[in-house]
Coordinates of C-alpha atoms in Angstrom, one line a residue:
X29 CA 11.2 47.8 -75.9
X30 CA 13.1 50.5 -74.1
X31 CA 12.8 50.6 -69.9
X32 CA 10.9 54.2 -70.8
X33 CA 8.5 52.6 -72.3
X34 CA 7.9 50.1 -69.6
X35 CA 7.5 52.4 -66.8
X36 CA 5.4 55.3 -69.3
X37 CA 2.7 52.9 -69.3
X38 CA 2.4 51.9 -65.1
X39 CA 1.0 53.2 -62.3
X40 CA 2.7 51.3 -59.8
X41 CA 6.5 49.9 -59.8
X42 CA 8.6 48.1 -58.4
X43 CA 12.9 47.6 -58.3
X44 CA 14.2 44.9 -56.4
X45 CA 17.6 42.7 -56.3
X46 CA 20.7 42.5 -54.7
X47 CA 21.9 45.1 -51.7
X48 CA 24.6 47.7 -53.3
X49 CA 23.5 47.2 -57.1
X50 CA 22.0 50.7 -56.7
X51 CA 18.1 49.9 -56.5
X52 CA 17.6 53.5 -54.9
X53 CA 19.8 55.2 -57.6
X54 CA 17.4 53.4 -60.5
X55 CA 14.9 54.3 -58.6
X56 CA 15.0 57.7 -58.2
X57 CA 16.0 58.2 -61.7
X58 CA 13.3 56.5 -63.0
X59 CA 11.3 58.2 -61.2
X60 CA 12.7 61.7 -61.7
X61 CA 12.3 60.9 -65.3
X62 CA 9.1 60.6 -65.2
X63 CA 8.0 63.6 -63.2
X64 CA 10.1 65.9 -65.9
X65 CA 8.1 64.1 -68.1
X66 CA 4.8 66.1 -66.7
X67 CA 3.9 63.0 -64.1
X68 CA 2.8 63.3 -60.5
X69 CA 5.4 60.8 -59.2
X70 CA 5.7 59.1 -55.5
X71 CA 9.0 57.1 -54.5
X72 CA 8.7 54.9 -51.9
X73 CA 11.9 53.2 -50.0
X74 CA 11.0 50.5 -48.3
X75 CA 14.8 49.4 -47.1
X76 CA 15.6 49.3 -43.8
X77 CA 18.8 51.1 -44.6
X78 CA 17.4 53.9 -46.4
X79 CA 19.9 56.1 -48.8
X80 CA 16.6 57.9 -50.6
X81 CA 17.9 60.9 -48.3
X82 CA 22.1 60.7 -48.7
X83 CA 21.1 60.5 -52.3
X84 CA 18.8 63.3 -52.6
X85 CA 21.0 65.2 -50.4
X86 CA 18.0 66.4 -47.8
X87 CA 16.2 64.5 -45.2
X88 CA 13.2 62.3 -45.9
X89 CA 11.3 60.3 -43.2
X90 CA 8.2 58.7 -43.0
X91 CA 6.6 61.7 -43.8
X92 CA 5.8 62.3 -47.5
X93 CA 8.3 64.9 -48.5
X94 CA 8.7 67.3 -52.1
X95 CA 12.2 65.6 -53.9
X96 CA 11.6 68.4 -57.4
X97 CA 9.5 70.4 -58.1
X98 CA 9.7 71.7 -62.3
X99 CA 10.3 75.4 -61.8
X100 CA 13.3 74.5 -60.0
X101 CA 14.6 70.7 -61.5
X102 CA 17.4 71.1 -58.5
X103 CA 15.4 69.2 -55.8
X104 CA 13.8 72.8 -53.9
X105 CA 10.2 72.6 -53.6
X106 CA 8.1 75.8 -55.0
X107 CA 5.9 75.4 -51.9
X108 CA 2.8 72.9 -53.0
X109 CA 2.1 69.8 -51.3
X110 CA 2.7 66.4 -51.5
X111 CA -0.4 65.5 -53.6
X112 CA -0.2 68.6 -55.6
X113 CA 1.0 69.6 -59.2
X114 CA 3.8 71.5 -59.9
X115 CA 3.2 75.3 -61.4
X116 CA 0.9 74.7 -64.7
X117 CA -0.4 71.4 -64.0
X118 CA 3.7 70.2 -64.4
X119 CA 4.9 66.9 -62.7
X120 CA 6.4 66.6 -59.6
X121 CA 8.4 64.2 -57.5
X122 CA 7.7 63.6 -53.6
X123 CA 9.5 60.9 -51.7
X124 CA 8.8 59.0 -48.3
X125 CA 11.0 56.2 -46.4
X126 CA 8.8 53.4 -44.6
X127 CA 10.8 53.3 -40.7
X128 CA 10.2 49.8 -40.2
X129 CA 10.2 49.9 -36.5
X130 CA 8.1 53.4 -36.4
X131 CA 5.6 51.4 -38.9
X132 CA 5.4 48.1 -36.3
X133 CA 4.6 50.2 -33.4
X134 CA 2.1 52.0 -34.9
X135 CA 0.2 48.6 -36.5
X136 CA 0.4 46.7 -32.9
X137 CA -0.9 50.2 -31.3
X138 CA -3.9 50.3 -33.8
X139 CA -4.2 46.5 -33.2
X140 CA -4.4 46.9 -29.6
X141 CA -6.4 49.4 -29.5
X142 CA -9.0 47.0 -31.7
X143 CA -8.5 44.3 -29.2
X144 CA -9.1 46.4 -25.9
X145 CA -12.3 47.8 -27.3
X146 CA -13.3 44.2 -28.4
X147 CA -12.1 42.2 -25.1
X148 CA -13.4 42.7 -21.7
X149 CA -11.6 45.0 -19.3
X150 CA -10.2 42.1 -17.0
X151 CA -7.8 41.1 -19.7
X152 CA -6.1 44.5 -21.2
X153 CA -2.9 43.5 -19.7
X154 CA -3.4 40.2 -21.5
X155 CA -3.5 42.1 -24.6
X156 CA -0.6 44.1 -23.7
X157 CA 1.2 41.1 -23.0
X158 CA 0.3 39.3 -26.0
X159 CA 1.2 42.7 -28.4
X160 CA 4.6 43.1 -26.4
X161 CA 5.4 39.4 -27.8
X162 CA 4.1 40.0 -31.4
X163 CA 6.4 43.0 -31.8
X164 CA 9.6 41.0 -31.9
X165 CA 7.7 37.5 -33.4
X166 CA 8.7 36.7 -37.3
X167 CA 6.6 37.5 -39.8
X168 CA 5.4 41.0 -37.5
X169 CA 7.5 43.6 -39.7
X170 CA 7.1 42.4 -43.0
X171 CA 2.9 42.6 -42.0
X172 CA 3.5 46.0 -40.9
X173 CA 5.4 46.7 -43.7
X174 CA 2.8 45.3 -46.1
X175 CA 0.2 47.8 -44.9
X176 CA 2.1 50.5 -45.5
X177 CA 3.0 49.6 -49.2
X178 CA -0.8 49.0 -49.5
X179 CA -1.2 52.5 -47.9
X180 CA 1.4 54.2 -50.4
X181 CA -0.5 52.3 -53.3
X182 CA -3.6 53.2 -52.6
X183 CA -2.6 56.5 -52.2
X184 CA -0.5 56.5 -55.1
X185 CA -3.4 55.6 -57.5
X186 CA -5.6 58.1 -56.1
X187 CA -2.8 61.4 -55.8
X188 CA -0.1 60.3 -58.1
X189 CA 0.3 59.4 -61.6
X190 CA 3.5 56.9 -60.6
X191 CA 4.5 55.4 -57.4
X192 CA 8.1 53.8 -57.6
X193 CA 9.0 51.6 -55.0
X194 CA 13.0 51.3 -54.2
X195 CA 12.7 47.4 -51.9
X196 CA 15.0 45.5 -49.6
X197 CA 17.7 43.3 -50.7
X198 CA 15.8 40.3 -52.9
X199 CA 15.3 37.6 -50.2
X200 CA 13.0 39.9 -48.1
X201 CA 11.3 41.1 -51.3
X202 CA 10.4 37.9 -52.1
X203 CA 8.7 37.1 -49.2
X204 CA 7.0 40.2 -49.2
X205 CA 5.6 40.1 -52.7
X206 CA 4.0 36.7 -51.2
X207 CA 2.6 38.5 -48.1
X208 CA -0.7 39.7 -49.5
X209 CA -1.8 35.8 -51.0
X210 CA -0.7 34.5 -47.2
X211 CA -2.6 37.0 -45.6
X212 CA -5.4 36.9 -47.6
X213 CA -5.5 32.8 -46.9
X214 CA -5.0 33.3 -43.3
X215 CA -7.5 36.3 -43.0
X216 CA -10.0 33.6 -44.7
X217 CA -9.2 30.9 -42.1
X218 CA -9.8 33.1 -39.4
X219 CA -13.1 34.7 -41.1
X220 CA -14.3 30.7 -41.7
X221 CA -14.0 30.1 -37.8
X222 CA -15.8 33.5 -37.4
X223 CA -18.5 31.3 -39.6
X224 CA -18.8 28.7 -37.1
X225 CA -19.3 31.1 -34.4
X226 CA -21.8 33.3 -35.8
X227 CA -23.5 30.1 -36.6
X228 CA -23.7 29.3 -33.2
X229 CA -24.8 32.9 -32.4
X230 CA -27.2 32.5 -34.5
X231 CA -28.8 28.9 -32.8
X232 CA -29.2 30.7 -29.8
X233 CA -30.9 33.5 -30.5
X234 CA -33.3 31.6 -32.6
X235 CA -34.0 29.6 -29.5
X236 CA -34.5 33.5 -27.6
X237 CA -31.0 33.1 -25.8
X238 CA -29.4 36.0 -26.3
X239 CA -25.2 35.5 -27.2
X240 CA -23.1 38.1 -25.0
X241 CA -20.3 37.7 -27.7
X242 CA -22.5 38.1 -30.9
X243 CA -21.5 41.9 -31.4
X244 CA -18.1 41.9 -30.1
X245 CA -18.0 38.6 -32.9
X246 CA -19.8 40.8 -35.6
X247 CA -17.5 43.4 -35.2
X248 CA -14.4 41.2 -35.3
X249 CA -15.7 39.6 -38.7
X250 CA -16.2 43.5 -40.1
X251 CA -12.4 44.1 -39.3
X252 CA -11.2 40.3 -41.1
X253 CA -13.3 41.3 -43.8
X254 CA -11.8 44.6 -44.6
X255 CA -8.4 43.4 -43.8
X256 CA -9.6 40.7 -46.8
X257 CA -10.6 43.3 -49.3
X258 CA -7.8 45.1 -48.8
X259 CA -5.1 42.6 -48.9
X260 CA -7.1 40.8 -52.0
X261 CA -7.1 44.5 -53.8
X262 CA -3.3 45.0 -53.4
X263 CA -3.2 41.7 -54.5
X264 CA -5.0 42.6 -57.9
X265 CA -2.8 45.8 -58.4
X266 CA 0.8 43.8 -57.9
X267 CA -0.7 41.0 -60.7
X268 CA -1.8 43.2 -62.8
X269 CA 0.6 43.9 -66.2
X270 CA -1.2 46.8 -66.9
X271 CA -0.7 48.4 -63.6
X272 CA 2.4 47.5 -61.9
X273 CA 6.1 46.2 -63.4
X274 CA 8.9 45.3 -61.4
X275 CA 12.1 45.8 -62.5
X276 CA 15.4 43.9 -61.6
X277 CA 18.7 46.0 -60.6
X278 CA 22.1 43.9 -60.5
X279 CA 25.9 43.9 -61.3
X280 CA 26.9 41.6 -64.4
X281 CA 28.7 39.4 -61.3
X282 CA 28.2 36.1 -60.3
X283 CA 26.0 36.4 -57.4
X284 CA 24.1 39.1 -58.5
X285 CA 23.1 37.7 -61.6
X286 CA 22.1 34.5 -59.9
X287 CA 20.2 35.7 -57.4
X288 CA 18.4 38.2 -60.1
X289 CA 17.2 35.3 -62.1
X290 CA 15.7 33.2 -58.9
X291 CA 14.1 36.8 -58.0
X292 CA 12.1 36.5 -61.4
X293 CA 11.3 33.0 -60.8
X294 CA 9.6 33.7 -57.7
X295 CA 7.9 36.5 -58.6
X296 CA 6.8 35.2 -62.1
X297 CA 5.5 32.0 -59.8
X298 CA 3.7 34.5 -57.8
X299 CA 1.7 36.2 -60.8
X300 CA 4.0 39.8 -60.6
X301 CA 4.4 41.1 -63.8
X302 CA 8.9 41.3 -64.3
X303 CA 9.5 44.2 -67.2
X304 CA 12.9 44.4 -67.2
X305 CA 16.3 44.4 -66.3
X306 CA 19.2 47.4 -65.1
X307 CA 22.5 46.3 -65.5
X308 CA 24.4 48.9 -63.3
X309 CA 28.1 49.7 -63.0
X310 CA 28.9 48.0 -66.0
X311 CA 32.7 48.5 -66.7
X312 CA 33.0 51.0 -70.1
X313 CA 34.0 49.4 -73.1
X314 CA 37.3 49.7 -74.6
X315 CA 39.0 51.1 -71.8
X316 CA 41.7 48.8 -71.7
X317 CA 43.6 47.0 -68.7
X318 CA 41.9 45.7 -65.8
X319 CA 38.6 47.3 -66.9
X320 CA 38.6 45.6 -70.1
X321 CA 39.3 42.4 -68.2
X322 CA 36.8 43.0 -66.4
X323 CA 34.1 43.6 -69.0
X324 CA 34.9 40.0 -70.7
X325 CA 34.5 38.7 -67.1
X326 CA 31.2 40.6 -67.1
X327 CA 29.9 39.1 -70.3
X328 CA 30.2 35.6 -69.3
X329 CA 28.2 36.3 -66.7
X330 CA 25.5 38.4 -68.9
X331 CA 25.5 35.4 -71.0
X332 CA 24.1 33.6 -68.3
X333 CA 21.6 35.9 -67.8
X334 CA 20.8 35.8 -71.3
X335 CA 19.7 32.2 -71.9
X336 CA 17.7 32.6 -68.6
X337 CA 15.8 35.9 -68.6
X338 CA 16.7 37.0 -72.4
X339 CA 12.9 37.7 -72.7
X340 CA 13.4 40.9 -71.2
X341 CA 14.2 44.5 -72.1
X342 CA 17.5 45.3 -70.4
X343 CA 19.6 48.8 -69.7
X344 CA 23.3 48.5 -68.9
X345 CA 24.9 51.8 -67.3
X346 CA 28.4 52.3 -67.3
X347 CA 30.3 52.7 -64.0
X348 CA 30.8 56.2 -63.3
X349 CA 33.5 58.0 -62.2
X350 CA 32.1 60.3 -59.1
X351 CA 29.2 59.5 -57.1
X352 CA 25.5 59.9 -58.4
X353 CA 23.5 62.9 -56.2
X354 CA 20.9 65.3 -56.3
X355 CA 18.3 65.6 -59.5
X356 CA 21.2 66.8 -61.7
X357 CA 22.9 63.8 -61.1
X358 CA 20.3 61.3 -61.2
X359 CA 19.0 63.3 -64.5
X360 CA 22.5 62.1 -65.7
X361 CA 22.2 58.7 -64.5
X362 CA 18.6 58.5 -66.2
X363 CA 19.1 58.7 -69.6
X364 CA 21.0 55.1 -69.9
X365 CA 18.0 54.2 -68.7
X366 CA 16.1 55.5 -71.8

Protein backbone atom coordinates (compact mmCIF):
# COMPACT_ATOMS: atom_id res chain seq x y z
CA UNK A 1 0.00 0.00 0.00
CA UNK A 2 1.40 3.27 -1.19
CA UNK A 3 1.38 6.56 1.54
CA UNK A 4 -1.36 7.99 -1.28
CA UNK A 5 -3.41 5.58 -0.63
CA UNK A 6 -3.27 5.99 3.13
CA UNK A 7 -3.99 9.57 3.31
CA UNK A 8 -6.90 9.33 0.01
CA UNK A 9 -9.00 7.54 2.35
CA UNK A 10 -8.72 10.02 5.85
CA UNK A 11 -10.19 12.83 7.00
CA UNK A 12 -7.98 13.71 9.64
CA UNK A 13 -3.92 13.17 9.91
CA UNK A 14 -1.47 13.25 11.69
CA UNK A 15 2.88 13.41 11.15
CA UNK A 16 4.92 13.25 14.13
CA UNK A 17 8.70 12.26 15.10
CA UNK A 18 11.80 13.63 15.66
CA UNK A 19 12.66 17.66 15.36
CA UNK A 20 14.50 18.41 11.84
CA UNK A 21 13.38 15.10 10.02
CA UNK A 22 11.13 17.46 8.04
CA UNK A 23 7.55 16.71 9.58
CA UNK A 24 6.40 20.22 8.10
CA UNK A 25 7.93 19.48 4.66
CA UNK A 26 5.78 15.93 4.59
CA UNK A 27 3.32 17.66 5.67
CA UNK A 28 2.64 20.22 3.39
CA UNK A 29 3.27 17.92 0.54
CA UNK A 30 0.99 15.60 1.52
CA UNK A 31 -1.26 17.84 1.88
CA UNK A 32 -0.68 19.86 -1.28
CA UNK A 33 -1.09 16.65 -2.93
CA UNK A 34 -4.18 16.18 -1.95
CA UNK A 35 -5.82 19.55 -2.66
CA UNK A 36 -4.45 19.19 -6.51
CA UNK A 37 -6.10 16.14 -6.26
CA UNK A 38 -9.65 18.19 -6.12
CA UNK A 39 -9.71 18.07 -1.89
CA UNK A 40 -10.65 20.89 0.37
CA UNK A 41 -7.39 20.54 2.57
CA UNK A 42 -6.53 22.26 6.04
CA UNK A 43 -2.77 22.08 7.50
CA UNK A 44 -2.41 22.56 10.86
CA UNK A 45 1.26 23.21 12.69
CA UNK A 46 1.07 22.70 16.00
CA UNK A 47 5.10 23.24 16.68
CA UNK A 48 6.05 25.81 18.76
CA UNK A 49 8.75 26.62 16.22
CA UNK A 50 6.60 26.95 13.35
CA UNK A 51 8.47 26.80 9.65
CA UNK A 52 4.72 26.25 7.82
CA UNK A 53 5.45 30.05 6.85
CA UNK A 54 9.52 30.02 5.90
CA UNK A 55 8.34 27.03 3.91
CA UNK A 56 5.52 28.39 2.12
CA UNK A 57 7.35 31.52 1.64
CA UNK A 58 4.37 34.02 3.16
CA UNK A 59 3.22 34.59 6.61
CA UNK A 60 0.76 32.30 8.36
CA UNK A 61 -0.53 32.91 11.94
CA UNK A 62 -3.11 31.71 13.96
CA UNK A 63 -5.37 32.92 11.61
CA UNK A 64 -6.58 30.37 8.92
CA UNK A 65 -4.75 31.57 5.87
CA UNK A 66 -5.20 30.41 1.61
CA UNK A 67 -1.57 28.26 0.97
CA UNK A 68 -2.98 27.36 -3.19
CA UNK A 69 -5.55 27.95 -4.67
CA UNK A 70 -5.91 25.61 -8.37
CA UNK A 71 -6.02 28.41 -10.84
CA UNK A 72 -2.87 29.51 -9.67
CA UNK A 73 -0.80 26.04 -8.12
CA UNK A 74 2.03 28.80 -7.08
CA UNK A 75 0.65 29.45 -3.56
CA UNK A 76 -1.53 33.11 -4.62
CA UNK A 77 -5.04 32.80 -3.54
CA UNK A 78 -7.81 33.56 -6.31
CA UNK A 79 -9.69 35.47 -3.54
CA UNK A 80 -12.20 32.81 -1.77
CA UNK A 81 -12.13 32.02 1.77
CA UNK A 82 -10.79 29.73 4.01
CA UNK A 83 -13.75 27.26 3.96
CA UNK A 84 -14.39 27.79 0.35
CA UNK A 85 -13.63 25.79 -2.98
CA UNK A 86 -11.44 26.69 -5.41
CA UNK A 87 -12.89 27.99 -9.04
CA UNK A 88 -15.30 24.87 -10.22
CA UNK A 89 -15.73 23.10 -7.10
CA UNK A 90 -11.53 22.44 -7.39
CA UNK A 91 -9.50 21.75 -4.10
CA UNK A 92 -7.79 24.04 -2.21
CA UNK A 93 -5.18 24.24 0.54
CA UNK A 94 -5.43 26.82 3.59
CA UNK A 95 -2.97 26.68 6.48
CA UNK A 96 -3.00 27.95 10.21
CA UNK A 97 -0.08 27.87 12.99
CA UNK A 98 -1.53 27.19 16.66
CA UNK A 99 0.74 30.24 18.86
CA UNK A 100 0.98 28.31 21.87
CA UNK A 101 1.18 31.21 24.26
CA UNK A 102 -1.64 33.32 22.08
CA UNK A 103 -3.80 29.94 22.48
CA UNK A 104 -3.06 29.74 26.69
CA UNK A 105 -4.11 33.21 27.10
CA UNK A 106 -7.04 32.97 25.39
CA UNK A 107 -8.21 29.46 27.27
CA UNK A 108 -7.42 30.95 30.94
CA UNK A 109 -9.33 34.32 29.65
CA UNK A 110 -12.45 32.16 28.61
CA UNK A 111 -11.84 30.12 31.86
CA UNK A 112 -11.86 33.13 33.90
CA UNK A 113 -14.37 34.58 32.63
CA UNK A 114 -16.51 31.16 33.42
CA UNK A 115 -15.23 31.37 36.93
CA UNK A 116 -16.14 35.19 37.69
CA UNK A 117 -19.59 34.71 36.43
CA UNK A 118 -19.89 31.40 38.60
CA UNK A 119 -18.00 32.82 41.90
CA UNK A 120 -19.18 35.59 44.07
CA UNK A 121 -17.81 39.06 43.55
CA UNK A 122 -15.65 39.04 46.79
CA UNK A 123 -13.27 36.56 45.29
CA UNK A 124 -12.45 37.78 41.50
CA UNK A 125 -9.02 38.60 42.47
CA UNK A 126 -8.88 35.03 43.84
CA UNK A 127 -9.60 33.92 40.56
CA UNK A 128 -7.12 36.19 39.03
CA UNK A 129 -4.67 34.96 41.27
CA UNK A 130 -5.41 31.37 40.84
CA UNK A 131 -5.42 31.89 36.59
CA UNK A 132 -2.03 33.91 36.88
CA UNK A 133 -0.55 30.62 38.56
CA UNK A 134 -2.20 28.17 36.04
CA UNK A 135 -0.63 29.95 33.05
CA UNK A 136 2.88 28.88 33.78
CA UNK A 137 1.73 25.31 35.82
CA UNK A 138 2.62 22.02 33.64
CA UNK A 139 0.22 20.35 31.85
CA UNK A 140 -1.52 24.25 31.05
CA UNK A 141 -0.22 24.48 27.28
CA UNK A 142 -0.58 21.14 26.18
CA UNK A 143 -4.64 21.59 27.53
CA UNK A 144 -4.72 24.70 25.58
CA UNK A 145 -3.27 23.18 22.92
CA UNK A 146 -5.67 20.27 22.94
CA UNK A 147 -8.60 22.53 22.45
CA UNK A 148 -7.41 23.98 19.65
CA UNK A 149 -6.58 20.64 17.69
CA UNK A 150 -10.14 19.73 18.77
CA UNK A 151 -11.21 23.10 17.29
CA UNK A 152 -9.24 22.53 13.91
CA UNK A 153 -10.86 18.98 13.83
CA UNK A 154 -14.05 19.76 14.28
CA UNK A 155 -13.82 22.34 11.94
CA UNK A 156 -11.89 20.30 9.62
CA UNK A 157 -14.75 17.61 9.31
CA UNK A 158 -17.27 20.05 8.83
CA UNK A 159 -15.26 22.74 6.03
CA UNK A 160 -12.62 20.54 4.82
CA UNK A 161 -12.26 17.31 3.15
CA UNK A 162 -8.53 16.78 4.84
CA UNK A 163 -6.98 18.31 7.84
CA UNK A 164 -3.14 17.51 8.09
CA UNK A 165 -1.63 18.09 11.22
CA UNK A 166 2.43 18.96 11.15
CA UNK A 167 3.19 18.20 15.52
CA UNK A 168 5.96 18.89 17.87
CA UNK A 169 8.97 16.87 18.27
CA UNK A 170 7.63 13.15 19.43
CA UNK A 171 7.95 13.38 23.22
CA UNK A 172 5.41 16.23 23.41
CA UNK A 173 3.27 14.39 20.79
CA UNK A 174 3.01 11.66 22.79
CA UNK A 175 1.67 13.18 25.62
CA UNK A 176 -0.62 14.97 23.78
CA UNK A 177 -2.20 12.15 21.86
CA UNK A 178 -2.84 10.95 25.67
CA UNK A 179 -4.41 14.33 26.59
CA UNK A 180 -8.00 13.76 25.53
CA UNK A 181 -8.27 9.94 27.69
CA UNK A 182 -6.68 12.11 30.79
CA UNK A 183 -9.04 14.75 30.42
CA UNK A 184 -11.88 12.90 29.80
CA UNK A 185 -10.94 10.77 33.27
CA UNK A 186 -10.35 13.91 35.17
CA UNK A 187 -13.40 15.84 33.67
CA UNK A 188 -15.34 12.55 35.09
CA UNK A 189 -13.87 12.83 38.59
CA UNK A 190 -14.74 16.31 38.90
CA UNK A 191 -18.40 15.77 37.29
CA UNK A 192 -18.67 12.59 40.11
CA UNK A 193 -18.00 15.14 42.97
CA UNK A 194 -20.57 17.48 41.08
CA UNK A 195 -22.80 14.11 41.87
CA UNK A 196 -22.36 14.31 45.46
CA UNK A 197 -23.14 17.94 45.56
CA UNK A 198 -26.22 18.03 43.61
CA UNK A 199 -27.25 15.18 45.73
CA UNK A 200 -26.94 17.24 48.60
CA UNK A 201 -28.75 19.99 46.70
CA UNK A 202 -31.20 17.94 46.18
CA UNK A 203 -31.83 16.78 50.16
CA UNK A 204 -32.38 20.20 50.94
CA UNK A 205 -34.77 21.28 48.76
CA UNK A 206 -36.74 18.27 49.34
CA UNK A 207 -36.85 19.29 52.97
CA UNK A 208 -37.99 23.12 51.43
CA UNK A 209 -34.47 24.56 52.12
CA UNK A 210 -33.59 26.24 49.41
CA UNK A 211 -29.41 25.63 48.25
CA UNK A 212 -27.85 29.15 47.29
CA UNK A 213 -25.14 27.11 45.30
CA UNK A 214 -27.61 24.74 43.34
CA UNK A 215 -27.55 26.97 40.07
CA UNK A 216 -24.14 28.23 40.25
CA UNK A 217 -23.46 23.97 40.76
CA UNK A 218 -25.92 23.13 37.80
CA UNK A 219 -24.20 25.39 35.71
CA UNK A 220 -20.71 24.21 36.55
CA UNK A 221 -21.91 20.49 35.81
CA UNK A 222 -23.28 21.81 32.14
CA UNK A 223 -19.68 23.17 31.44
CA UNK A 224 -17.84 19.50 32.80
CA UNK A 225 -20.25 17.90 30.79
CA UNK A 226 -19.57 19.59 27.50
CA UNK A 227 -15.89 19.74 28.20
CA UNK A 228 -16.74 15.57 28.46
CA UNK A 229 -18.44 15.27 25.18
CA UNK A 230 -16.06 17.11 23.56
CA UNK A 231 -12.90 15.63 24.72
CA UNK A 232 -14.65 11.94 24.46
CA UNK A 233 -15.55 12.90 20.60
CA UNK A 234 -11.97 13.89 19.71
CA UNK A 235 -11.21 10.95 21.40
CA UNK A 236 -13.36 8.85 18.91
CA UNK A 237 -12.03 10.70 15.79
CA UNK A 238 -7.99 10.09 16.78
CA UNK A 239 -9.04 6.06 17.40
CA UNK A 240 -10.71 5.78 14.62
CA UNK A 241 -8.76 3.85 11.43
CA UNK A 242 -11.26 5.04 9.14
CA UNK A 243 -10.89 8.64 10.00
CA UNK A 244 -7.53 9.62 11.16
CA UNK A 245 -3.79 8.05 10.34
CA UNK A 246 -0.70 9.25 11.68
CA UNK A 247 2.26 9.00 9.94
CA UNK A 248 5.90 8.79 11.25
CA UNK A 249 8.70 11.19 9.59
CA UNK A 250 12.51 10.21 10.52
CA UNK A 251 16.15 10.04 9.21
CA UNK A 252 17.44 6.24 8.62
CA UNK A 253 19.85 7.38 11.88
CA UNK A 254 20.20 5.98 15.08
CA UNK A 255 18.11 8.16 17.17
CA UNK A 256 15.63 8.91 14.90
CA UNK A 257 14.79 5.51 14.19
CA UNK A 258 14.60 4.62 17.82
CA UNK A 259 12.67 7.19 18.96
CA UNK A 260 10.21 6.52 15.78
CA UNK A 261 9.55 3.03 16.89
CA UNK A 262 8.81 3.94 20.77
CA UNK A 263 6.42 6.82 19.05
CA UNK A 264 4.38 3.89 17.46
CA UNK A 265 4.42 1.97 20.54
CA UNK A 266 2.78 4.59 22.46
CA UNK A 267 0.45 5.52 20.20
CA UNK A 268 -0.54 2.01 19.07
CA UNK A 269 -0.94 1.54 23.18
CA UNK A 270 -3.10 4.52 23.05
CA UNK A 271 -5.67 3.06 20.29
CA UNK A 272 -4.24 5.75 17.32
CA UNK A 273 -4.27 4.21 14.18
CA UNK A 274 -0.04 4.45 12.76
CA UNK A 275 -0.30 4.14 8.64
CA UNK A 276 2.97 4.59 7.79
CA UNK A 277 6.36 5.63 7.66
CA UNK A 278 8.64 8.69 5.58
CA UNK A 279 12.01 8.05 5.44
CA UNK A 280 13.47 11.56 4.50
CA UNK A 281 16.83 12.62 3.39
CA UNK A 282 17.86 9.35 2.47
CA UNK A 283 21.37 9.54 0.89
CA UNK A 284 20.86 8.51 -3.18
CA UNK A 285 22.06 5.31 -4.17
CA UNK A 286 25.07 4.72 -6.06
CA UNK A 287 26.56 7.89 -5.64
CA UNK A 288 29.75 6.70 -4.47
CA UNK A 289 32.14 8.08 -1.56
CA UNK A 290 30.95 9.23 1.55
CA UNK A 291 27.34 9.17 0.41
CA UNK A 292 27.51 5.60 -0.47
CA UNK A 293 29.05 5.04 2.99
CA UNK A 294 26.62 6.60 4.26
CA UNK A 295 23.71 4.73 2.73
CA UNK A 296 25.12 1.19 4.09
CA UNK A 297 25.30 3.11 7.43
CA UNK A 298 21.66 3.93 6.73
CA UNK A 299 20.53 0.47 5.99
CA UNK A 300 21.68 -1.03 9.23
CA UNK A 301 19.68 1.18 10.79
CA UNK A 302 16.49 0.65 8.38
CA UNK A 303 16.95 -2.93 9.25
CA UNK A 304 16.22 -2.09 12.60
CA UNK A 305 13.24 -0.51 11.72
CA UNK A 306 12.26 -3.31 9.72
CA UNK A 307 12.04 -6.18 12.22
CA UNK A 308 10.15 -3.61 14.48
CA UNK A 309 7.60 -1.63 12.43
CA UNK A 310 7.96 -3.76 9.05
CA UNK A 311 4.12 -3.88 9.09
CA UNK A 312 3.98 -0.66 7.63
CA UNK A 313 3.89 1.08 4.22
CA UNK A 314 7.04 3.21 4.06
CA UNK A 315 8.40 6.20 1.52
CA UNK A 316 12.05 6.92 1.51
CA UNK A 317 13.03 10.43 -0.20
CA UNK A 318 16.26 11.05 -1.32
CA UNK A 319 18.30 14.00 0.04
CA UNK A 320 18.03 16.84 -2.13
CA UNK A 321 20.33 19.15 -3.34
CA UNK A 322 18.64 22.85 -2.69
CA UNK A 323 16.19 23.54 -0.23
CA UNK A 324 12.37 22.50 -0.57
CA UNK A 325 9.90 25.87 -0.87
CA UNK A 326 6.88 27.10 -2.15
CA UNK A 327 4.00 24.58 -3.95
CA UNK A 328 6.42 24.02 -6.81
CA UNK A 329 8.85 22.66 -4.62
CA UNK A 330 6.88 20.72 -2.28
CA UNK A 331 4.87 19.38 -5.65
CA UNK A 332 8.51 18.11 -6.25
CA UNK A 333 9.04 16.69 -2.90
CA UNK A 334 5.50 14.97 -3.07
CA UNK A 335 5.66 12.58 -5.53
CA UNK A 336 8.31 10.26 -3.53
CA UNK A 337 5.68 10.21 -1.43
CA UNK A 338 3.32 8.54 -4.00
Amino acid sequence: MLLTDVVRGRRVLFLGGKGGVGKTTTASALALAQAQAGRRVLVVSTDPAHNLGHLWQRDVGDAVVPLWRAEAGSGRSNGTGPNGTGPNGAGLLDGVEIDPRRTTDAHLAQVGSTLRRLMPDHLAKEVDRHLDLARDAPGTHEAAVLERIADAVETGLTDYDLVVFDTAPSGHTARLMALPETMSAWTEGLLRRRDRADKFSGALSGLGVRDPKAERDSEIRRTLLRRRERFERLRSVLTDPGTTSFLLVLAAERLPVLETVELAGTLRKLGVPVGGLVVNKRSPAGAGGLLAARRAHEDEWLAVLDAELGDLPRAECELLPGEVTGAAGLAQFGAALR
